Structures are given as C-alpha cells and as structure tokens.
Coordinates of C-alpha atoms and ligand atoms in Angstrom, one line a residue:
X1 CA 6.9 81.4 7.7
X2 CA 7.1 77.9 9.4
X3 CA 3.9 76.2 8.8
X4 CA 4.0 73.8 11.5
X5 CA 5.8 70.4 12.9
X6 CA 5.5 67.1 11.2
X7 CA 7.6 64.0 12.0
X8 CA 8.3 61.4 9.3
X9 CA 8.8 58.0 11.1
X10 CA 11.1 56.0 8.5
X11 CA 13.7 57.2 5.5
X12 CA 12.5 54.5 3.0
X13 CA 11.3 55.7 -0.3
X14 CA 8.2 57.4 0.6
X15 CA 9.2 58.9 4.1
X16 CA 11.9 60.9 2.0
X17 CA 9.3 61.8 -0.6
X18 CA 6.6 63.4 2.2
X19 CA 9.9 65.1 4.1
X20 CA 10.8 66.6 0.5
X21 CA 7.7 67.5 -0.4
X22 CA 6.7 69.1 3.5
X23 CA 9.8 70.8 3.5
X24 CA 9.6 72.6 0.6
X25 CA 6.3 73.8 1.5
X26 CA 7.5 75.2 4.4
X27 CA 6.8 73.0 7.1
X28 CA 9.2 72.1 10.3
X29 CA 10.0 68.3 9.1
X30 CA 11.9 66.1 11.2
X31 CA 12.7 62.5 9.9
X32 CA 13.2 59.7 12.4
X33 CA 14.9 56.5 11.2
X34 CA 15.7 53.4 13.2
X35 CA 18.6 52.3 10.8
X36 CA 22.0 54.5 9.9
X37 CA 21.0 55.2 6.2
X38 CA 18.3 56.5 4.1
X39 CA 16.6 54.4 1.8
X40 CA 15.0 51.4 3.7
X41 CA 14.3 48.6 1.4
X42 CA 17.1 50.2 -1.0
X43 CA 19.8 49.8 1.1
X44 CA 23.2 48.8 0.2
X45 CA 25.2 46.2 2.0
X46 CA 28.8 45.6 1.3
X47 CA 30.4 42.6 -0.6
X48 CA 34.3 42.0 -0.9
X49 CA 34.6 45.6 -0.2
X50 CA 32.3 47.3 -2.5
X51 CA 28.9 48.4 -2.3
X52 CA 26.2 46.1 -3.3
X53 CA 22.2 46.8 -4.0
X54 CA 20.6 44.6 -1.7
X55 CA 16.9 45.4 -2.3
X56 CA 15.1 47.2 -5.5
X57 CA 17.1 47.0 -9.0
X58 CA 14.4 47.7 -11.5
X59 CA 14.4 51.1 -12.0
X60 CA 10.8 52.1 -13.7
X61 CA 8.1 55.1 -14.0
X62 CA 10.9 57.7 -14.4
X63 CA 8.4 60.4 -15.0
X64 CA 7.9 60.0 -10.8
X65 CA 10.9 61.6 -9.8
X66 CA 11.2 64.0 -12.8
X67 CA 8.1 65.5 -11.1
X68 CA 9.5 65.1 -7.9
X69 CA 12.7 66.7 -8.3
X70 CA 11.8 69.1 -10.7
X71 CA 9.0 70.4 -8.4
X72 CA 12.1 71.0 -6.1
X73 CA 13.7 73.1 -8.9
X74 CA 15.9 70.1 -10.1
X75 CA 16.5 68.3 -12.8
X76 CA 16.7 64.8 -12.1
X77 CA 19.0 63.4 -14.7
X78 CA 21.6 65.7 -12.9
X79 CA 21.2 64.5 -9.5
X80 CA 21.2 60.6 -10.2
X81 CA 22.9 59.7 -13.4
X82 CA 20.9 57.1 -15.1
X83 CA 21.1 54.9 -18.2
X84 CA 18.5 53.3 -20.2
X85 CA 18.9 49.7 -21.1
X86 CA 18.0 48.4 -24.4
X87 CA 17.6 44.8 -23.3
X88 CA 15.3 45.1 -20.7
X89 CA 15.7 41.3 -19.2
X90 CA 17.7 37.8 -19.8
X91 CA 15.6 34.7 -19.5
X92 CA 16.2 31.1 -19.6
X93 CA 14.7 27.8 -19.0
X94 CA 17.5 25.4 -19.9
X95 CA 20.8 26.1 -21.6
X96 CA 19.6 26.2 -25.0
X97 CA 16.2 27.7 -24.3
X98 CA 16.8 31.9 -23.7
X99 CA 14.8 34.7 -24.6
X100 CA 15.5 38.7 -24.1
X101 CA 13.2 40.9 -24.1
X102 CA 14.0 44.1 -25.5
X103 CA 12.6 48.0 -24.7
X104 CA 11.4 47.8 -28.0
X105 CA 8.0 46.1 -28.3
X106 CA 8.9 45.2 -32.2
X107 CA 12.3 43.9 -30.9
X108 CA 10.7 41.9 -28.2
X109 CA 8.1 40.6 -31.1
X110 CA 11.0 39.6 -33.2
X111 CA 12.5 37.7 -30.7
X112 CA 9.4 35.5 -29.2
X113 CA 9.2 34.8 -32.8
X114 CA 12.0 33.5 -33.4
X115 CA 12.1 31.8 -29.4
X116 CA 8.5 30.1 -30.2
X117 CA 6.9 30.8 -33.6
X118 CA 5.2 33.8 -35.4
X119 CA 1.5 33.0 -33.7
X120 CA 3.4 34.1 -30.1
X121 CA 4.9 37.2 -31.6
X122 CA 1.1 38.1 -32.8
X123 CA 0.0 37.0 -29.3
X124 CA 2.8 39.4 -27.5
X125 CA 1.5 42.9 -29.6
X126 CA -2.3 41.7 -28.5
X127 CA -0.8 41.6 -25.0
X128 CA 1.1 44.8 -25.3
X129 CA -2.1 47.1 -26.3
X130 CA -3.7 44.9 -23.3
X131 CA -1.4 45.9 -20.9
X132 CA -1.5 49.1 -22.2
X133 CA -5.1 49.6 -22.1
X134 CA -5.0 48.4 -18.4
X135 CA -2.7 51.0 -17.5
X136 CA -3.8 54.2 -19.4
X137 CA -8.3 52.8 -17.8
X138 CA -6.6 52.6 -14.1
X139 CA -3.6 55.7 -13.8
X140 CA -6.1 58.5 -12.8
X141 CA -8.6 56.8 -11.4
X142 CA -6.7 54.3 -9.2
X143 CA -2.7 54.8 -9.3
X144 CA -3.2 58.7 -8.9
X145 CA -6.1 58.8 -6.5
X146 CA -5.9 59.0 -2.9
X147 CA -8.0 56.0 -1.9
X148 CA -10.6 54.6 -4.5
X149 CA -13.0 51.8 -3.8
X150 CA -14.5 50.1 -6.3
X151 CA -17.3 52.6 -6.3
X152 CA -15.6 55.7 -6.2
X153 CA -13.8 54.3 -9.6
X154 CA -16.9 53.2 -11.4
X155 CA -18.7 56.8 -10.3
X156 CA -15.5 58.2 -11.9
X157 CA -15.3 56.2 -14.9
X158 CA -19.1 57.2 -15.1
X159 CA -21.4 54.8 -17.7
X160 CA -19.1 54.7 -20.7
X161 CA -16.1 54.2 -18.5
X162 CA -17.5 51.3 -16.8
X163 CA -17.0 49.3 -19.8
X164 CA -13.3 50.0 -20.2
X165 CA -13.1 48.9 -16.0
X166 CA -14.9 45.6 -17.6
X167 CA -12.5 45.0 -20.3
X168 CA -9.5 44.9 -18.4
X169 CA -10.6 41.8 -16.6
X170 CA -10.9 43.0 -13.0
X171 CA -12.2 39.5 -12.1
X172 CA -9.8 37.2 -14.2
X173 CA -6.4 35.9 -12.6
X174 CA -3.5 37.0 -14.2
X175 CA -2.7 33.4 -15.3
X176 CA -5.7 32.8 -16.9
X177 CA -5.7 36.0 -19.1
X178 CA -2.0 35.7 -20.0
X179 CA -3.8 32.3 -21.9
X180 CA -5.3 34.8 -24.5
X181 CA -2.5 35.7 -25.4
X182 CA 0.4 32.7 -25.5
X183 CA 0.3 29.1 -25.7
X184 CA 4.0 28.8 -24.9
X185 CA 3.6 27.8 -21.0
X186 CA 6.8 29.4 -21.3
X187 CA 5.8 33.2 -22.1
X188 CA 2.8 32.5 -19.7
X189 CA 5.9 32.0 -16.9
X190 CA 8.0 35.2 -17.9
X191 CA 5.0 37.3 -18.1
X192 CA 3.4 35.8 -15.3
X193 CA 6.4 36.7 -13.6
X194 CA 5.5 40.3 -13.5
X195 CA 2.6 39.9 -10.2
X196 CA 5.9 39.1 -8.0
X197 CA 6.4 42.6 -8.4
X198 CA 4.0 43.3 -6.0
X199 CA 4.7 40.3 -4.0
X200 CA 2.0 38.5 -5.7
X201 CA 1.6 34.7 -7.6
X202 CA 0.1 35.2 -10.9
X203 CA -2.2 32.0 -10.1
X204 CA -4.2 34.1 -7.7
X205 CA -3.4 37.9 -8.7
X206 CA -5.6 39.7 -11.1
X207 CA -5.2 40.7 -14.7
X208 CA -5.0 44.3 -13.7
X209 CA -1.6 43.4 -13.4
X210 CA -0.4 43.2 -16.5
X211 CA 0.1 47.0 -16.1
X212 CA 3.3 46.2 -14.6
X213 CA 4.3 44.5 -18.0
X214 CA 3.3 47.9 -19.8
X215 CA 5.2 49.9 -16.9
X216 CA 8.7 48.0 -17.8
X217 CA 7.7 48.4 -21.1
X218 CA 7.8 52.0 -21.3
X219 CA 11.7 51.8 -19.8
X220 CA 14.0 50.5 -17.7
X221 CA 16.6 52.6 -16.2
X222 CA 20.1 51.7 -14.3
X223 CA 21.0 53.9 -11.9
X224 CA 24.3 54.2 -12.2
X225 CA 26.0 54.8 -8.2
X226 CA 23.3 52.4 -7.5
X227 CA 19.5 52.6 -6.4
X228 CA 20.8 53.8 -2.9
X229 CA 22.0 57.1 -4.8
X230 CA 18.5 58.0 -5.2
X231 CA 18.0 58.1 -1.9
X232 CA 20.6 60.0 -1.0
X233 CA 19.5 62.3 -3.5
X234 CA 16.5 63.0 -2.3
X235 CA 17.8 63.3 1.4
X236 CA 20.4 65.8 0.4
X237 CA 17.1 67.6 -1.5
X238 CA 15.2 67.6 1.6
X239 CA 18.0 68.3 4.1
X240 CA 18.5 71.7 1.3
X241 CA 15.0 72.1 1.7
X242 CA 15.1 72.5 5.8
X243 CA 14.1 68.8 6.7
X244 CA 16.1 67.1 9.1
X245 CA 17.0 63.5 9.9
X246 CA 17.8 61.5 12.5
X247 CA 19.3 58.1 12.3
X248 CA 19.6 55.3 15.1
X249 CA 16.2 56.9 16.0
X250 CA 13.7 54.2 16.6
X251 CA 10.1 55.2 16.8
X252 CA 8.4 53.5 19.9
X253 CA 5.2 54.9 20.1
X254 CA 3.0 58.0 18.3
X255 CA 2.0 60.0 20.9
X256 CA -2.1 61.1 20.5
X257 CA -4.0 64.3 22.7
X258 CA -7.8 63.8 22.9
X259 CA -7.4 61.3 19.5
X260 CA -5.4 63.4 18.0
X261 CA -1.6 63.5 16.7
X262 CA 0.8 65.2 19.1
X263 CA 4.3 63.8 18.1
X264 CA 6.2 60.8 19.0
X265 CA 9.1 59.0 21.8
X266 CA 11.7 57.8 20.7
X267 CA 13.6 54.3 22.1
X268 CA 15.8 56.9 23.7
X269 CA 12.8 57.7 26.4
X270 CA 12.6 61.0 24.1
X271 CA 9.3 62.8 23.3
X272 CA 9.3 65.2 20.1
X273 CA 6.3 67.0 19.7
X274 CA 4.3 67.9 16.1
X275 CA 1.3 68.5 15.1
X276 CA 1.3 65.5 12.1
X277 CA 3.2 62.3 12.1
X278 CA 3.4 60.9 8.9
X279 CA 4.2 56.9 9.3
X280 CA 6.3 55.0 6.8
X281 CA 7.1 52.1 8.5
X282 CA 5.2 48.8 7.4
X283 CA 1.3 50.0 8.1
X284 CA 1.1 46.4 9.5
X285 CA 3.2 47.2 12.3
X286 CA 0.9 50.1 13.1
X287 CA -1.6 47.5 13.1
X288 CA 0.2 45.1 15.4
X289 CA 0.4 47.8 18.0
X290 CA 4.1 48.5 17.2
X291 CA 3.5 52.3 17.7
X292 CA 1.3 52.4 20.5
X293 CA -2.0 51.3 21.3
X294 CA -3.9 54.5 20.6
X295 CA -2.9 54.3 17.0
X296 CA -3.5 50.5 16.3
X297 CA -6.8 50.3 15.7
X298 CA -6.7 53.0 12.7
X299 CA -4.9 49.9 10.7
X300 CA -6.9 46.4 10.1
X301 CA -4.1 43.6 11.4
X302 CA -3.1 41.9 8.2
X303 CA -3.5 38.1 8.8
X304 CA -0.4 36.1 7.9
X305 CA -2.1 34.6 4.9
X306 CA -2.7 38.2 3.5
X307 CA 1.2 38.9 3.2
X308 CA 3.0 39.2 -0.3
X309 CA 6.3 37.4 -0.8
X310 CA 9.5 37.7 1.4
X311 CA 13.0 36.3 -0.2
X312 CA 16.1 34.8 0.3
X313 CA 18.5 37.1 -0.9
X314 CA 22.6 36.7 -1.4
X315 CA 24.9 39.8 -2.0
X316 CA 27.9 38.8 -3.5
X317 CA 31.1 40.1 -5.1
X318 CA 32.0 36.7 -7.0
X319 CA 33.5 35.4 -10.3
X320 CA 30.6 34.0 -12.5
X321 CA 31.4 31.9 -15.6
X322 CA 29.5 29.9 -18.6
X323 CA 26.3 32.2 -19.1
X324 CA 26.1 35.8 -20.9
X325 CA 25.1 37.7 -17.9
X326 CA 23.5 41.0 -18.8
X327 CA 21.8 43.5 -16.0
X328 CA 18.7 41.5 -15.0
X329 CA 18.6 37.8 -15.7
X330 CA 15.8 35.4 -14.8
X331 CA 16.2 32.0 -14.4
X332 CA 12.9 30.1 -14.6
X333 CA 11.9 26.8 -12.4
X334 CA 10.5 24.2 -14.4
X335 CA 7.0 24.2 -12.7
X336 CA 5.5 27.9 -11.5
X337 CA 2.9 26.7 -10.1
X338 CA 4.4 24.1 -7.6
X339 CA 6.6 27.3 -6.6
X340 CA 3.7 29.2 -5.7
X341 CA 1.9 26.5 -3.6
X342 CA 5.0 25.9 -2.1
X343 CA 5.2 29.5 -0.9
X344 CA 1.5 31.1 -0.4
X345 CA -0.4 27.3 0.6
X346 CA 2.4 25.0 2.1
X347 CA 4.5 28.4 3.6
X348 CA 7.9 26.8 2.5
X349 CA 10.7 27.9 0.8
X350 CA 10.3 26.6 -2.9
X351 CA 11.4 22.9 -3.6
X352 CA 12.6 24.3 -7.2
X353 CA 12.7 28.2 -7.6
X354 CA 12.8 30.7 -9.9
X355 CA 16.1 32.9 -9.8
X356 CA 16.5 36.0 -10.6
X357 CA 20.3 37.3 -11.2
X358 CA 21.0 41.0 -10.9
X359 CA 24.3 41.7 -12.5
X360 CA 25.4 45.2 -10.6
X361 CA 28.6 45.4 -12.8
X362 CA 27.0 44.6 -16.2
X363 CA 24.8 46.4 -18.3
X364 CA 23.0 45.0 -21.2
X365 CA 26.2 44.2 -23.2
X366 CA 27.9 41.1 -21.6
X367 CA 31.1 41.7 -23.8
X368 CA 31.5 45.0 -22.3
X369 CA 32.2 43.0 -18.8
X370 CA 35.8 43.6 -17.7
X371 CA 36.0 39.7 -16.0
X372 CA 37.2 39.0 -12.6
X373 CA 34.7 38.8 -9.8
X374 CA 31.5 41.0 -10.1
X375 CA 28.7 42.3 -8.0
X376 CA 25.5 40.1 -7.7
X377 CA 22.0 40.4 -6.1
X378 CA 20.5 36.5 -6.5
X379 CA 17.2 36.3 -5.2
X380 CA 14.4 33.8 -4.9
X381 CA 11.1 34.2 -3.5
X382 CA 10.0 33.0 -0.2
X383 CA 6.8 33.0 2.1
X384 CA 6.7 35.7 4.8
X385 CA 6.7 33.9 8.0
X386 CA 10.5 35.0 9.2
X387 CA 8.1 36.2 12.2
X388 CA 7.2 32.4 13.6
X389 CA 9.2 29.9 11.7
X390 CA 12.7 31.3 11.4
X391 CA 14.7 28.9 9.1
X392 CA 17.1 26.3 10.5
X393 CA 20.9 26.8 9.1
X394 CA 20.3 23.6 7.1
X395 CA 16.4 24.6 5.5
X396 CA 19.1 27.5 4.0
X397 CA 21.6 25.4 2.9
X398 CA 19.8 23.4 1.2
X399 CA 17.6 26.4 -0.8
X400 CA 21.4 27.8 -1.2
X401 CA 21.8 24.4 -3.1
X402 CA 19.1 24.6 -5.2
X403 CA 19.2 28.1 -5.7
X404 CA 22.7 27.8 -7.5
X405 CA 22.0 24.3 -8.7
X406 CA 19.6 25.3 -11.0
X407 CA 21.8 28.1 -12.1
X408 CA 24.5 25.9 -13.2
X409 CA 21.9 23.5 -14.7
X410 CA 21.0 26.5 -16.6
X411 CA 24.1 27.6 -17.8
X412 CA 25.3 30.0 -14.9
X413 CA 28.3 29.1 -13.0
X414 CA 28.9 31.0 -10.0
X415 CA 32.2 30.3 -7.9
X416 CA 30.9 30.6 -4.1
X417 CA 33.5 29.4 -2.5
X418 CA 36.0 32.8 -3.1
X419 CA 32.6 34.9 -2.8
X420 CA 31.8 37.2 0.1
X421 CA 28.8 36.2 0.8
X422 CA 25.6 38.0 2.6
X423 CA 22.6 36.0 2.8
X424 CA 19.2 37.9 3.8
X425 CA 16.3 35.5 5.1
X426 CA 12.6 36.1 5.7
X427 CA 13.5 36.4 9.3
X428 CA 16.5 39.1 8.6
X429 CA 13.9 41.1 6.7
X430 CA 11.0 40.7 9.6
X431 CA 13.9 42.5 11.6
X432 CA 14.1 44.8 9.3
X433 CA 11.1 45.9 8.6
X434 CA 8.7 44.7 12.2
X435 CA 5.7 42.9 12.2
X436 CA 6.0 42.2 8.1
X437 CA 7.1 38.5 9.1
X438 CA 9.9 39.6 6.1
X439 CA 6.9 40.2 3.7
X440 CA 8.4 42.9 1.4
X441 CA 4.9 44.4 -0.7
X442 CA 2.6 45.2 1.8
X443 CA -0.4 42.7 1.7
X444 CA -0.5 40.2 -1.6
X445 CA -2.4 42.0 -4.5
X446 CA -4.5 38.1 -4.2
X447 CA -8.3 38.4 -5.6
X448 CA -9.7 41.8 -6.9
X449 CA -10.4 43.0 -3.8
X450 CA -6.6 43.2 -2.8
X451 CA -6.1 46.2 -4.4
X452 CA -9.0 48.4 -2.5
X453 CA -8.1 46.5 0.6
X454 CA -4.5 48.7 1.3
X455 CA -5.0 51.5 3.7
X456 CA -5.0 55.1 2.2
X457 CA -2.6 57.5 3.1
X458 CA -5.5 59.6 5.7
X459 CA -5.8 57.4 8.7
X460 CA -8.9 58.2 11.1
X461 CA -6.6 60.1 13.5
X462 CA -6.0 63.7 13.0
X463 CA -2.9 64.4 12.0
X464 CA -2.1 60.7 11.5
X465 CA -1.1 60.0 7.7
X466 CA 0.5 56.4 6.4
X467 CA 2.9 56.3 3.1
X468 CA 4.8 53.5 2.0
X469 CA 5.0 50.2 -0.5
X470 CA 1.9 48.4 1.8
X471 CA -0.6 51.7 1.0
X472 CA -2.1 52.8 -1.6
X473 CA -1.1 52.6 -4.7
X474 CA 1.2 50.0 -3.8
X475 CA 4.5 48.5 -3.8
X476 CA 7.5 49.2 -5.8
X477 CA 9.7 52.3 -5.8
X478 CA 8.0 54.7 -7.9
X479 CA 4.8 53.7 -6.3
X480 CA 5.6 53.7 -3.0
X481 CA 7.1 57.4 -3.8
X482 CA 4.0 58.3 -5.0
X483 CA 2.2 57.1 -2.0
X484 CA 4.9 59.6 0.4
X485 CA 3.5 62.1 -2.2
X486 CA -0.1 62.0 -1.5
X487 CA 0.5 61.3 2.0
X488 CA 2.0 64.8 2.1
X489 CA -0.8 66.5 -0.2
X490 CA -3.3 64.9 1.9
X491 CA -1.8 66.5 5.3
X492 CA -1.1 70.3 3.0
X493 CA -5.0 70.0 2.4
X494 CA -6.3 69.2 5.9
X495 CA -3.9 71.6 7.5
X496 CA -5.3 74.2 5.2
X497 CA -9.2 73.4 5.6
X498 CA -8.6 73.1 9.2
X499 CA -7.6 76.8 9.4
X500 CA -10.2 77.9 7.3
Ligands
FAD601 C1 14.9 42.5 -2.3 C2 13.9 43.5 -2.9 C3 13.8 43.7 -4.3 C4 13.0 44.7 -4.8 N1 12.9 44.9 -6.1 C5 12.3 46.0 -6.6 C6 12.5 46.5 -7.9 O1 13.4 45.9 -8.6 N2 11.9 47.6 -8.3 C7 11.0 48.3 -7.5 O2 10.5 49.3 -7.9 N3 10.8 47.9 -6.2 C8 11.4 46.8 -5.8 N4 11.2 46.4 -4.5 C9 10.2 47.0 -3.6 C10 10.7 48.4 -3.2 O3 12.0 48.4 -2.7 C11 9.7 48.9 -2.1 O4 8.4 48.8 -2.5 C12 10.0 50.3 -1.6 O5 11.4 50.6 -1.6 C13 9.3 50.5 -0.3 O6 9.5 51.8 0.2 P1 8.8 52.4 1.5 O7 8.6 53.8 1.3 O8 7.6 51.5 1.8 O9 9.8 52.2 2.6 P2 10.7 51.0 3.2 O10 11.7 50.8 2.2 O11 9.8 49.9 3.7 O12 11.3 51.8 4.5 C14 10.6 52.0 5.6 C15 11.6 52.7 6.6 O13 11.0 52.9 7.9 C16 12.0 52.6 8.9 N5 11.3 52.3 10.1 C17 10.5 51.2 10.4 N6 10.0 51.3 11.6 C18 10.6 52.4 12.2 C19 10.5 52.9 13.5 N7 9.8 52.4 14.5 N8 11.2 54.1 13.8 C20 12.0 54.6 12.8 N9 12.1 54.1 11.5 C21 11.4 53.0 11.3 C22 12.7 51.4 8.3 O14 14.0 51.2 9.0 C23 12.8 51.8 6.9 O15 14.0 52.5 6.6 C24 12.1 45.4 -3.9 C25 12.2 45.2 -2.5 C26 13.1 44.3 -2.0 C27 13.3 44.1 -0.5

C-alpha cells in the first residue's frame, strides 16, 4: 500500500538517502533535481576526456552506508567497490620536510617520531585517545540525535556524563588544544587541518573537532569508479525501490495549504502535489526566500560572516613530475594563521595557501603509477562571497600562480600548459548551490555554539523537513547522509502519530 506523496527537492547525498529510505517504506517519492546528475557536491566533471571527482574525495564512516544499503537488502561492498588505503595522507612543508600518516595509529607514531622526535610520537597517542574520547562522549548524544541543544545533551549525559561533555573541551579552540598535545607548529598545522572539513579554521573552531581526526583514523576508503559511483548507487537503489527522479527540474517554490506542506512548482510553471517535501538544497537558500516566501521564515538567514569555507578548485588530466604523489597529498603554507585571516576576517583569497593534491589515478603506492598524464583535484580554500564579490580573471590568475608556485617550491611539478584544465570559483559554486555565496559546509562550526546553531531536520511547517551538509549533524558525506536519514525517520514518525 502506497503510504503517501513526498517530494525530495535535490539529488545530493542526503536527498538520495531520504528518497531511499521513503521508498522502501513504501512511500510515493519523487526526486526533483535542478542539475542532470545525481550526486550534488559529488559530481564529476570531465578532464582530457575522462571523468574527474570534482567535489568530496575522502571517503570515511563506512559503517553509514553499510547500514544504508544493507537496510535495502544490499551489501555495500558489492554495489561500490572500494579499497582501503594504508597511507591515509602525504604532507609536506618544504622538499625535505614530509610526513605520512598512516591508518595505523602505531605507524603514524613511528613516523612523527622519526619526522620530529620521540616527545611528538608520545604527544600523537595522547591525541589519538583524545580524539577518541570526543567521538565515542558525542556519537549518541549529538551525531545520532535529531536536534540536541546543549541542554538536551547534558540532560542525556545526566550527572556523571556531564563530566565527560567537560573533558572534551567544548569551550577550547581547536588550536589551542592541539598545544597539549604537539609542540611541532608543524603537527599543530596538519592536525589543525582537520576543522576545514567542516569548512571551519582551527583558530576559531572548537576542540570537539578533533573527532574528525579519530573518524579518518578509523579508515579511509577509495572508491574506486569514483565518489560519483556512490551516488549512482544509491539512485539505482532507490529508483529499484519505486522512487523516481527528475533531472533539469529546478524547484521554484514549496507550495504550503493553511501552513502546511502541499507540494511544489517547478521552473517549468509545473505544480506537483505531496503531502511532505523534504528539502536538500542549501537550508540557507530556504532562508533567503529561494523557495517561496511561506517557507522562509522556518530557516534563520545565515549572515555572510556565518558561512564555512568555499574553494578554488582545478580538475585536471595533467603530467605531474618531481614529488611521490600518493592519493591525498597536502601541501602546507608556511603561516596557517595568515591563511585563515585572509579568508574568514579580510574575505580574500589566501596570499599563501595550503594545497591539497588529490591524486585520482594513484593510490597509496606512487611506484604503482603507470606515468603519463593523470587525474588531479587541487584545491585551496577560499572565503564564500562568490555571491557579491565575484573574482576578476586576474585575482584567479594570480591565486593559480601561487597555488602551483608553492607546489613546485614544494617538490610538485605540474605541467599546465598540456593540461585540460577546469577551474571552479566561489562564484561557480554560489551557482551551484544558490544563496551559499559558494560556501560548501553549511554555516562555519566557529565558537561552541556553531554546532547547536544548524537547523534540525523538522522544520516548523508540517510536512516541511530539511536534510543536507548545512543541518544537523553536519557536513561531509557520511554526515550529510545521515542527516537525509533522520530527515526521513523524522517524517515516517510524524506521518504515523498523525494518524493515530
Ligand atoms: C570540493 C569539495 C570537497 C569536499 N571534500 C569532502 C571530502 O573529501 N569528504 C567528505 O566527506 N565531504 C567532502 N565535501 C563535503 C561533501 O561533499 C558535502 O558535505 C555533501 O556532499 C553534501 O551533500 P548534501 O546532501 O548536502 O547535498 P549537496 O551536495 O549540497 O546537493 C544538493 C542538491 O540539491 C540540488 N538543488 C539545489 N537547489 C535546488 C532546486 N531549487 N531544485 C532542485 N534541486 C536543487 C543541487 O543541484 C544539488 O544537487 C566536499 C565538498 C566539496 C564541494
């Protein structure tokens, strides 16, 4: 029996979770989706004629989908084939300074030892257990929840628990903690690195995010057809399921009855009807009035100085030479915390930034690269204003400069003038994803407040629900996939209450 109508405005990671997850609970799901693919964020562009991952590469939390996909009677090694990587990341911070770290925490050890002295090693175990501890205190009460708030996580930790909520440093910066543990500014840097994940500077996000550190460390996968193969995995899942999707479909307004969700129109003039709409776009552009005026107010606007990180991006399909490329490779800037300012207070793109090289053709064995030209994802970070200050040709030339200056002052040589070239700007992401001005996380996890701030997945509209990267839990694929799932829950439970 058909349970009723629900309408899934975007494809991106957690639009195709909900549609999956609706479907096979026997609701009428119909997915709209403004661009030709699945995937959103993951999307894959093409470079010299092959297919290049333009957006996520890190592939964490595999547990996710194995829920996922076994929930829908699959097993999820044989719908996406996936490899582990033993060396998790390449770092470097001049041609003789490089570090890996490893998936195993005594390989890692072994290694800072060796990179900066035994003292570091002991300081990178302490920091392990931390992050661990962080993780294990906030995954029911915060990552698996609906929508906590402060209080409904220290009523749920009750009196004991409230000391394990103090001990992971709710109120520290994640710089400033990350000085317990190293006195290497460099191992402060790669570590710090790890609140950009959530489009964050470690200067202003809280310790809490370390848990990102301990997420990595408990694996990193490559997909191996790319990270858009997941998404096609899940829409063929779905579509198996009875969900159907639309593409070229732009959303223009959600459509509400007497406050309540009736369906949506479509650019096309067209109005489809349902009970529950289930948005996945950017919940800013709900706020921003993107989808209607009724709906607006359920979201508070995100000021600009609220956004996470946007990026320059380049997809490439070029011939690299002088540095041991492995899968993920981070080239560090020789002053983080100029980089930051230069993005979140002066709303520039970075005099010096950080790089980070994904290697699409590599795994973590460089002699196992055939040669001749390969795929490459090189991204730095950039402030999210590609809605009001779009960059001039030259402002990207010259970060273009620097971005592969540093590279070759580093060690990496890459030939861009053979390449096929395709450069993504905060401005090409703002029209990707509307009203994020290119912001790619949602708001910035900034102050410990951030975290509470995201809207939940139940909106104050009946039948309105939000999933996505910018709700709770947050950014990041397997997150974000989580989010589509309690999004979907969330509508199952009120559907079912209602008819009681
Ligand atoms: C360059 C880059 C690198 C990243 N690296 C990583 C990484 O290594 N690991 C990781 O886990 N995460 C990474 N992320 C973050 C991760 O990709 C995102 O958090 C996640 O994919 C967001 O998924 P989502 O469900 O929010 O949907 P989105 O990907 O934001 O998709 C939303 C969809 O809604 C559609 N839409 C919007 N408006 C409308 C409308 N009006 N009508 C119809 N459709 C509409 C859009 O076209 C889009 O397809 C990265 C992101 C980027 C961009």
């Amino acid at each position: 029996m058909v349970k009723g109508k629900v309408i899934v405005v975007g494809a991106g990671i957690a639009g195709l979770v909900s549609a999956l997850e609706l479907a096979r609970a026997g609701y009428d799901v119909q997915v709209f989706e403004r661009q030709r693919a699945p995937g959103g964020k993951m999307r894959q562009v093409m470079a010299g004629g092959r297919p290049v991952d333009a957006g996520p590469t890190v592939f964490t939390m595999r547990w996710v989908f194995e829920r996922i996909f076994g929930d829908a009677g699959k097993v999820f090694a044989d719908e996406v084939r996936l490899k582990p990587l033993t060396v998790l990341a390449r770092h470097a911070w001049s041609e003789t300074e490089r570090l890996d770290l490893f998936a195993s925490v005594e390989e890692s050890a072994d290694a800072i030892g060796a990179f900066a002295g035994a003292a570091e090693a002991e300081g990178f175990r302490a920091f392990c257990a931390r992050a661990r501890d962080v993780y294990e205190t906030l995954e029911e009460p915060f990552i698996r929840s609906p929508q906590p708030t402060p209080i409904s996580l220290a009523f749920g930790a009750g009196l004991r628990g409230l000391g394990d909520l103090w001990r992971i440093s709710p109120f520290t910066t994640l710089w400033s903690a990350l000085g317990d543990h190293f006195k290497d500014p460099r191992l402060r840097q790669l570590f710090g690195r790890y609140a950009t994940y959530c489009g964050s500077s470690p200067f202003d996000a809280p310790a809490t995010l370390m848990l990102v550190a301990h997420v990595e460390q408990e694996g990193v996968w490559v997909i191996e057809d790319g990270m858009h193969a997941l998404a096609k995995a899940l829409e063929s899942i779905a579509t198996e399921n009875g969900a159907r999707f639309f593409y070229g479909a732009e959303v223009e307004e959600v459509i509400t009855l007497g406050g309540v969700a009736a369906g949506v129109r479509l650019r096309s003039g067209d109005v489809v009807e349902a009970q529950n709409v289930i948005v996945n776009a950017d919940s800013a552009a709900v706020g921003a009035g993107l989808f209607g005026r009724s709906v607006a107010p359920t979201v508070a606007q995100l000021r600009r100085d609220q956004r996470s990180l946007s990026a320059m991006t380049w997809t490439m399909n070029a011939q690299t030479r002088g540095f041991p490329l492995i899968r993920h490779n981070v080239f560090f800037s020789s002053n983080y915390q100029a980089e930051f300012d230069d993005i979140f207070r002066r709303s520039r793109l970075p005099r010096e930034p950080t790089v980070y090289v994904c290697a699409q053709d590599r795994d973590d064995d460089p002699a196992e690269f055939q040669g001749g030209r390969e795929r490459l994802l090189v991204l730095v970070n950039a402030p999210a204003t590609g809605d009001t200050d779009r960059f001039s040709a030259a402002e990207a030339a010259e970060c273009e400069e620097r971005t592969f200056a540093l590279l070759a002052r580093l060690g990496l040589e890459v030939d861009r003038s053979t390449a096929d070239t395709l450069l993504t700007t905060p401005s090409d992401f703002n029209a990707l994803f509307p009203a994020t001005g290119g912001a790619l996380y949602g708001a910035a996890s900034h102050g410990w407040m951030a975290s509470f701030s995201r809207p939940g997945g139940k909106t104050r509209i009946p039948g309105l629900y939000l999933a996505g990267g910018s709700v709770h839990p947050g950014p990041g694929v397997p997150m974000a996939a989580l989010s589509g799932w309690l999004a979907a829950a969330q509508l199952a439970v009120d559907l079912n209450s209602t008819r009681r």
